[in-house]
Coordinates of C-alpha atoms in Angstrom, one line a residue:
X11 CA -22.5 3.1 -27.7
X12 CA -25.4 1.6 -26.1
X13 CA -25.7 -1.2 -22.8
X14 CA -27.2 -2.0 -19.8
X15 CA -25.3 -3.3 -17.0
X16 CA -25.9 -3.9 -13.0
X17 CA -25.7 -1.1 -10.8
X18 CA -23.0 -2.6 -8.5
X19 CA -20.4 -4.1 -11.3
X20 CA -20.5 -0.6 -12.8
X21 CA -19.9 1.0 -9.5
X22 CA -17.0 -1.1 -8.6
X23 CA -15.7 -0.6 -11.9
X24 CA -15.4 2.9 -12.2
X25 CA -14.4 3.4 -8.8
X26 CA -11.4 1.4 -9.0
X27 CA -10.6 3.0 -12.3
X28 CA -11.5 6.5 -10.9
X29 CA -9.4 5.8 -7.8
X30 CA -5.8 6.4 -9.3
X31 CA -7.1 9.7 -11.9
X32 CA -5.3 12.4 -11.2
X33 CA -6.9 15.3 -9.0
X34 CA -5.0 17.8 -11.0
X35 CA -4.3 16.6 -14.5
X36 CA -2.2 17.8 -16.3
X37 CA -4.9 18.3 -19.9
X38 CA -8.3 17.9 -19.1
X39 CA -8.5 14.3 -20.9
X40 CA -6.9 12.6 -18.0
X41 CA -9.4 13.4 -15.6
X42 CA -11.6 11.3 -17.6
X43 CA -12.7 7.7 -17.6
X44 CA -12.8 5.7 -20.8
X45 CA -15.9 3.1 -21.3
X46 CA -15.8 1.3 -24.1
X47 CA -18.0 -1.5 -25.1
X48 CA -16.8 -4.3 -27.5
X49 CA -18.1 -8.0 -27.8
X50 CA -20.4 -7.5 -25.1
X51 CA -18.0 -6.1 -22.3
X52 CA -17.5 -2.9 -21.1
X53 CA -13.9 -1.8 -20.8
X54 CA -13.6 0.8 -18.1
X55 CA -9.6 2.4 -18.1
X56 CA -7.9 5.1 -16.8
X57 CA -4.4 6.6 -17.1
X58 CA -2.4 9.6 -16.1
X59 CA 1.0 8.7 -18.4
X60 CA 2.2 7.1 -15.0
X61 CA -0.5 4.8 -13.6
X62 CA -3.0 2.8 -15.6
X63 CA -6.2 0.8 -14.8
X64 CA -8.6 -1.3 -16.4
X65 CA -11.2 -3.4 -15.5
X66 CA -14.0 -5.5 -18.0
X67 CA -17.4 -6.0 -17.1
X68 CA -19.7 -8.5 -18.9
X69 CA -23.0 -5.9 -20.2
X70 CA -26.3 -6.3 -22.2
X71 CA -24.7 -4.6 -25.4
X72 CA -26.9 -2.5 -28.0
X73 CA -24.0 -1.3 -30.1
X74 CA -20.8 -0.9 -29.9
X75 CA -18.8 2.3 -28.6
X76 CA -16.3 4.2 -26.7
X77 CA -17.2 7.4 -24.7
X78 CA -15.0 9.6 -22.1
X79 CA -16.6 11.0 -19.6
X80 CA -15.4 12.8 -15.9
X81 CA -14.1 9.9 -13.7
X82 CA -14.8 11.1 -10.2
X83 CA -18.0 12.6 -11.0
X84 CA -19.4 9.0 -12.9
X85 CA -18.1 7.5 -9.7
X86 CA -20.2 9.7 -7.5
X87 CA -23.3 9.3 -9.5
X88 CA -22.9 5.5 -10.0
X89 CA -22.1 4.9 -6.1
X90 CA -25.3 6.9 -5.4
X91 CA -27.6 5.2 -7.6
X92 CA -30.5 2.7 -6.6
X93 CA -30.0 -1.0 -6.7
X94 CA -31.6 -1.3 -10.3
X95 CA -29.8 -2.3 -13.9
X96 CA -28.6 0.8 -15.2
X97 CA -29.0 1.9 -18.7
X98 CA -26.4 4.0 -20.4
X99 CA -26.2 5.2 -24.2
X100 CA -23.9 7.7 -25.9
X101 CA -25.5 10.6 -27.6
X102 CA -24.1 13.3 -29.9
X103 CA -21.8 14.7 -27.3
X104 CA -23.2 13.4 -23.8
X105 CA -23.5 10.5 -22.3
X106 CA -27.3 9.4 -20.9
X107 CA -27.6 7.4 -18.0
X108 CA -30.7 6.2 -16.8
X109 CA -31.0 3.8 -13.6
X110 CA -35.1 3.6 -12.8
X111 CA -36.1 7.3 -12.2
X112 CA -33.2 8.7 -11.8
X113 CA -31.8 10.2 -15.3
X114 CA -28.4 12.2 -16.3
X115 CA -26.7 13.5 -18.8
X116 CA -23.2 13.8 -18.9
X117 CA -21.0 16.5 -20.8
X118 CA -18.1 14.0 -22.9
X119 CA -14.5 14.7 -23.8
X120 CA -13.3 13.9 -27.2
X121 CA -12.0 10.3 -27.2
X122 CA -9.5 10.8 -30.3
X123 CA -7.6 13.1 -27.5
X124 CA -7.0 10.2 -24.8
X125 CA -4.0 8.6 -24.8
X126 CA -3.3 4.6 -25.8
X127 CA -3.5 2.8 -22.5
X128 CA 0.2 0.5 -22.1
X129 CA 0.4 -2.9 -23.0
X130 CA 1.0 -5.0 -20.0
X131 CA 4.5 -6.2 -20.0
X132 CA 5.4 -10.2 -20.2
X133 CA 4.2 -12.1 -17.3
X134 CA 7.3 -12.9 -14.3
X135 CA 4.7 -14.9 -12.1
X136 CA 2.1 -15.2 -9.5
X137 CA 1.2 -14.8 -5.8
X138 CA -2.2 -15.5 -3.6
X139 CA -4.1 -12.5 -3.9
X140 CA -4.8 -12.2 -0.2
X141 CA -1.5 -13.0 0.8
X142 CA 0.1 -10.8 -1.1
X143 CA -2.2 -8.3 0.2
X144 CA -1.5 -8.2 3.5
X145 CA 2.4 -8.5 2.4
X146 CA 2.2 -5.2 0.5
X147 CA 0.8 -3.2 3.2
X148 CA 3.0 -4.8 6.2
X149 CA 5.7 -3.0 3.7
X150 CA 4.6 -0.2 2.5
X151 CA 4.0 1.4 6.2
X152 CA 7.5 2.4 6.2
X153 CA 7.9 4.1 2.9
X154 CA 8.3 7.9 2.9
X155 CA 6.4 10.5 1.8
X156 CA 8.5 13.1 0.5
X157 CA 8.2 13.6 -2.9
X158 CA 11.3 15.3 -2.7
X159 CA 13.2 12.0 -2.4
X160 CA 11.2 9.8 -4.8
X161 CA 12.9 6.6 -4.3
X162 CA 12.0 6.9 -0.9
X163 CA 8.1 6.4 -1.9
X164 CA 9.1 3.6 -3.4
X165 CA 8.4 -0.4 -2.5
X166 CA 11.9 -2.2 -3.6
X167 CA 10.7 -5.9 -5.2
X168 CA 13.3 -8.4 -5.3
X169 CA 12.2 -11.2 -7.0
X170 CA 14.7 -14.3 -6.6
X171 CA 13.5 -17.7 -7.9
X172 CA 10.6 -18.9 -5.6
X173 CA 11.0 -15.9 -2.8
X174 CA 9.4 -12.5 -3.5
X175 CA 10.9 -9.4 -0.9
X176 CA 9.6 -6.7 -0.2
X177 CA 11.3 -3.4 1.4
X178 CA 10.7 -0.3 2.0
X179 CA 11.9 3.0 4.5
X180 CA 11.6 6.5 5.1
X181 CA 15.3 6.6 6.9
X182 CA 13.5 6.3 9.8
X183 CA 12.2 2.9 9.8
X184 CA 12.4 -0.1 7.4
X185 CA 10.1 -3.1 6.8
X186 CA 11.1 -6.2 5.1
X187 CA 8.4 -9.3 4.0
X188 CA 9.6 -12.3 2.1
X189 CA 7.5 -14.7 0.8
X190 CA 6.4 -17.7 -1.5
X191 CA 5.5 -16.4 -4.9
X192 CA 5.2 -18.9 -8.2
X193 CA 8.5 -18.2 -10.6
X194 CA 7.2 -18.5 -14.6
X195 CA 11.4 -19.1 -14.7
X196 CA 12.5 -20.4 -11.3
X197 CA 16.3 -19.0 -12.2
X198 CA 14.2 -15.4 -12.2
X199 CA 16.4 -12.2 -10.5
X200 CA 15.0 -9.2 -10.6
X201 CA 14.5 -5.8 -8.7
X202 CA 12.3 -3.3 -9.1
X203 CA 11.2 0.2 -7.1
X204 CA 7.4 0.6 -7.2
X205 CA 6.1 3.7 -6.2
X206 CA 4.1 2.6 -2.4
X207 CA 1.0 4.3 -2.9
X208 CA 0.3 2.6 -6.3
X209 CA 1.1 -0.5 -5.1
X210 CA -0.9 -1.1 -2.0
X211 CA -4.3 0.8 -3.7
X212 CA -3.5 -2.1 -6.3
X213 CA -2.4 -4.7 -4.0
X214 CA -5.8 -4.0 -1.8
X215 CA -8.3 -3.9 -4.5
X216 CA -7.3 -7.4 -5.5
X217 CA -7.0 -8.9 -2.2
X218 CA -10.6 -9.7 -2.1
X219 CA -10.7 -11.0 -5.6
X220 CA -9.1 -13.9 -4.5
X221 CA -7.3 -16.5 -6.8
X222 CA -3.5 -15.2 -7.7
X223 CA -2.0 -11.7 -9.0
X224 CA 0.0 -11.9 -11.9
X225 CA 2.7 -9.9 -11.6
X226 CA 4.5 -8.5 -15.5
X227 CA 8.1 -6.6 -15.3
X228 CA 9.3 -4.9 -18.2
X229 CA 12.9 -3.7 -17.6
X230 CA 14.0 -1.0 -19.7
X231 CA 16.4 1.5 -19.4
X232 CA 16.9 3.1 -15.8
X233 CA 13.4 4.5 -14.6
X234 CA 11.9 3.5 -17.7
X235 CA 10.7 0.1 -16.5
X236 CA 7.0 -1.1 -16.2
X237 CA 5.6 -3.6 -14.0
X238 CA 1.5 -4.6 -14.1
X239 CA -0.4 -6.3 -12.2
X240 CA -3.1 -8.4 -13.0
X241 CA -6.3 -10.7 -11.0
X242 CA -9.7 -11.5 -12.2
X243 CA -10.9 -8.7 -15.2
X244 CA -8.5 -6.2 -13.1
X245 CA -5.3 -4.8 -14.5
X246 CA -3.1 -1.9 -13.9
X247 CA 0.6 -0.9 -15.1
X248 CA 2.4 1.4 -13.4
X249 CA 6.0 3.1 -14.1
X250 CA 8.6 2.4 -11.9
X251 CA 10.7 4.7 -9.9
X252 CA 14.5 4.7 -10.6
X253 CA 15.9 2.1 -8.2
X254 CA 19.0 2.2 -9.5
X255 CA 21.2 3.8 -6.6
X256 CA 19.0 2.6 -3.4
X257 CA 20.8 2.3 -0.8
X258 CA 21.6 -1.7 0.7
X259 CA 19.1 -1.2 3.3
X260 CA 19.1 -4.8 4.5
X261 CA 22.3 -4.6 6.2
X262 CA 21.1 -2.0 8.6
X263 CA 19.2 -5.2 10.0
X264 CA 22.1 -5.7 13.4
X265 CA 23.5 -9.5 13.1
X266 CA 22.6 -9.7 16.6
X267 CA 21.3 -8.3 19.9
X268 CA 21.8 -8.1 23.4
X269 CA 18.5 -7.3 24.8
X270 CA 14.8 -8.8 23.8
X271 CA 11.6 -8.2 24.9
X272 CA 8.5 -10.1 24.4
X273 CA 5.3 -8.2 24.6
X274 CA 1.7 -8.2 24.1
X275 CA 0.6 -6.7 21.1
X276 CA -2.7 -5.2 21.3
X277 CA -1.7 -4.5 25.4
X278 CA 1.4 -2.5 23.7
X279 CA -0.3 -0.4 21.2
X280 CA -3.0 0.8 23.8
X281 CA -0.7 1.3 26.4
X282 CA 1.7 3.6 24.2
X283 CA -1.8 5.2 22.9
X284 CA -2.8 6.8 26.1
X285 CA 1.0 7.5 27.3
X286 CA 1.6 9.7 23.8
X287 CA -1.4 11.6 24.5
X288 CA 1.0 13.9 26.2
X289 CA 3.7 14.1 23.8
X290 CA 3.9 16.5 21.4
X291 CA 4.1 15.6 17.7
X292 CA 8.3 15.1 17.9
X293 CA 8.3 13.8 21.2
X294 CA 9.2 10.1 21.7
X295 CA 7.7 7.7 24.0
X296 CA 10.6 6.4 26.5
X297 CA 10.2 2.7 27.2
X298 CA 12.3 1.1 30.0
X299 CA 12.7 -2.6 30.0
X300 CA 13.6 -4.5 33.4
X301 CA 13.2 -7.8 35.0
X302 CA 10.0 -6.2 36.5
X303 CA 8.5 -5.9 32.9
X304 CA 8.3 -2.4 30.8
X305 CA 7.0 0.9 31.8
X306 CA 6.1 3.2 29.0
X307 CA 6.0 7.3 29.7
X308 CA 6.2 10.5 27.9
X309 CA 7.0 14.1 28.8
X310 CA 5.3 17.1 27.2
X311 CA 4.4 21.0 27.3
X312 CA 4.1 22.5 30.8
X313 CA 5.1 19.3 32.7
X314 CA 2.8 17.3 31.2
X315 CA 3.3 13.6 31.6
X316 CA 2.5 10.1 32.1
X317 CA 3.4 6.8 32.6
X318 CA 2.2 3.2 32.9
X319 CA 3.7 0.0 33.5
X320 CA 2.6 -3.5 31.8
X321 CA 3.8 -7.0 31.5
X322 CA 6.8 -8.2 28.7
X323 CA 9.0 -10.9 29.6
X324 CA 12.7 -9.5 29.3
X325 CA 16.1 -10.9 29.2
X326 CA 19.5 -9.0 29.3
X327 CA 21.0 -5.6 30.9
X328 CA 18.1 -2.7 31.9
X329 CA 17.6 -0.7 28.7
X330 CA 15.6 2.8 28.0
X331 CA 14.9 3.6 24.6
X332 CA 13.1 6.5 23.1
X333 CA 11.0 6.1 19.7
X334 CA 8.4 7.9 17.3
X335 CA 5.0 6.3 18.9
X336 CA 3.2 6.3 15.5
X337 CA 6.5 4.7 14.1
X338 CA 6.3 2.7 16.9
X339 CA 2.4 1.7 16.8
X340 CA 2.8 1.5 12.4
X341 CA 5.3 -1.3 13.1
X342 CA 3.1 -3.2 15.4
X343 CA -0.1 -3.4 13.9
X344 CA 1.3 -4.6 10.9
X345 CA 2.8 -7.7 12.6
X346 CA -0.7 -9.3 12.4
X347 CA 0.4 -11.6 15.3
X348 CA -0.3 -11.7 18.8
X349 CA 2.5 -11.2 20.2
X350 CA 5.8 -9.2 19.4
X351 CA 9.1 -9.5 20.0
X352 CA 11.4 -6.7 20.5
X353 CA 15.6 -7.1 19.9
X354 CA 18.0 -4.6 21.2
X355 CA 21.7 -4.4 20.6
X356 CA 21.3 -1.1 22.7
X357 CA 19.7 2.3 23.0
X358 CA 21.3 4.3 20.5
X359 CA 21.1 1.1 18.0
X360 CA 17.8 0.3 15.6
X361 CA 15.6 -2.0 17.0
X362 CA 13.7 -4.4 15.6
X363 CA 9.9 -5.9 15.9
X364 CA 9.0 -9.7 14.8
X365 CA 6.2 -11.2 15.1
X366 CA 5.4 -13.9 17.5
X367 CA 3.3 -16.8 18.6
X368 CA 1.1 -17.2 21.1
X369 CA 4.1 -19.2 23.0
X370 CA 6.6 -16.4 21.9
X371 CA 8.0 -18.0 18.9
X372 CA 9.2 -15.6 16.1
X373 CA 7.1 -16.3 13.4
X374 CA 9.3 -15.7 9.9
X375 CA 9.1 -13.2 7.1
X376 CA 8.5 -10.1 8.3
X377 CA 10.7 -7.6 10.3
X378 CA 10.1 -4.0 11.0
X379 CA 13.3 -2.0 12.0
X380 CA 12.9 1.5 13.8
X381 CA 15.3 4.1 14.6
X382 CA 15.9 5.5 18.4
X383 CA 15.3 8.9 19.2
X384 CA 18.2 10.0 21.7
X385 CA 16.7 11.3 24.6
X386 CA 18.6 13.1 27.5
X387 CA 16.9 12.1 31.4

């Protein structure tokens, strides 16, 4: 194997692909990046048995080949190198790389040991890279982290004729985005639990490709489904978690409420900022909603506390709520809106945050739910 190629396609390349290797694999192989050169493209793929990615760039090809070589360490060598084409060449049992004066040799793995990357399953559809984006991450803020309950680090897809939803929760707080996706069969109804983490690394990478994701399910057997994702010369598959007992989170969303609140959003998040400065880690922030507008304050160790009032146009009975401030902040910088609007049914209930207008009109889609924290005055 023998090519040259520019410095920054390669670097791109292998750090996407280097991004999802495992930091502790499981046989040495894994850790490893395969490049592969056929028809004048480099093929750059990686795969841990659960996550795979591959990405093709175009290259000056001398001869054909496939070499294996550490994937963070080829990341950290390629992201460092000067802006010049970069010339690398498989020999014996190393891998040369040579980018103006700066020259190294690499130690290879044996590529008859790697495993067959997985086909991408059959195609379900598209949706706008960007948007779909900035979709995934509004979601996946609320899914847990405990590996101990995986289908709680899932995303839950629900893919019904032209709307996609997306949910996701820790028990603690739930975010839901629906949106416009393009249906190869508009009678399509599927569901599918992606694990978060996979899917927003994925989702973000080809956010700034532009142009639409495709988006491949496989259903097999429980837990043994596929789904890939697809834009530009960018592809990964990833297994999906076993979604077949999660829970019908969508009705813990309240029918109605008694109690709104419409606030500033960036005047919220700073304000709750400096108030949970004296909260401990468990500690919720106590907001308190009146016809004079909201005061936020917190209580900590040895009498610690503060408070500080701000503007937020309120209608119904005086309410004081507690809640996690991260959980509280998470759920409103994700609105990407100015403006948020607040439902209550009352304090012991979930609330939940929409996003609004500049004239306080709920813009649709997306809905973050959050759990009180009872708190005794």
């Amino acid at each position: 194997m023998k090519f040259r190629v520019e410095r920054d396609a390669l670097a791109d390349a292998v750090a996407w692909t280097a991004k999802s290797l495992p930091s502790r694999p499981s046989v040495p192989v894994l850790a490893g990046v395969m490049l592969r050169v056929t028809d004048g493209r480099l093929h750059v793929s990686g795969f841990d048995y659960e996550v795979s990615s591959q990405v093709s760039v175009e290259v000056q090809a001398d001869a054909d080949g496939a070499a294996l070589v550490s994937g963070r360490l080829l990341a950290e060598i390629t992201k460092a190198l000067p802006a010049k084409p970069v010339d690398i060449a498989a020999v014996g049992a190393h891998l040369e790389l040579v980018c103006g004066s700066a020259r190294f040799t690499l130690p290879t793995m044996p590529v008859e040991d790697y495993p067959t990357l997985p086909e991408m399953p059959s195609s379900t559809g598209t949706v706008d890279a960007s948007a779909f984006a900035a979709a995934v991450a509004q979601v996946a803020v609320a899914a847990g982290r405990d590996e101990t309950l995986p289908m709680m680090t899932g995303v839950r897809l629900e893919l019904n004729g032209s709307v996609l939803a997306m949910l996701a929760t820790d028990r603690y707080r739930l975010a839901m985005r629906e949106m416009e996706w393009n249906p190869d069969d508009p009678e399509i109804s599927l569901n599918a639990l992606v694990p978060a983490k996979t899917l927003n690394d994925t989702a973000k990478a080809l956010g700034p490709i532009g142009g639409a994701v495709t988006i491949a399910l496989a259903q097999g057997a429980a837990g043994e489904g596929m789904i890939g994702f697809a834009g530009g010369t960018r592809r990964t598959t990833s297994r999906l978690l076993d979604g077949a007992n999660y829970p019908p989170v969508r009705s813990l969303f309240p029918a109605s409420h008694n109690a709104e609140a419409r606030v500033t959003v960036a005047a919220l998040v700073e304000v709750v900022r400096r108030v949970a400065l004296v909260a401990e880690r468990t500690t919720p922030v106590l907001l308190s909603f009146g016809e004079d507008g909201l005061v936020v304050e917190a209580g900590g160790t040895e009498e610690a506390r503060a408070s500080e009032a701000m503007e937020a146009a309120f209608t119904g009975e005086p309410l004081t709520i507690g809640f996690n401030p991260q959980y509280l902040i998470d759920g409103l910088q994700n609105l990407n809106a100015p403006n948020a609007v607040l439902s209550f049914v009352d304090a012991f209930k979930p609330a939940v945050i929409s996003p609004a207008t500049e004239d306080g009109e709920i813009v649709p889609g997306y809905r973050y739910l959050i759990m009180p924290i009872r708190v005794t005055r």
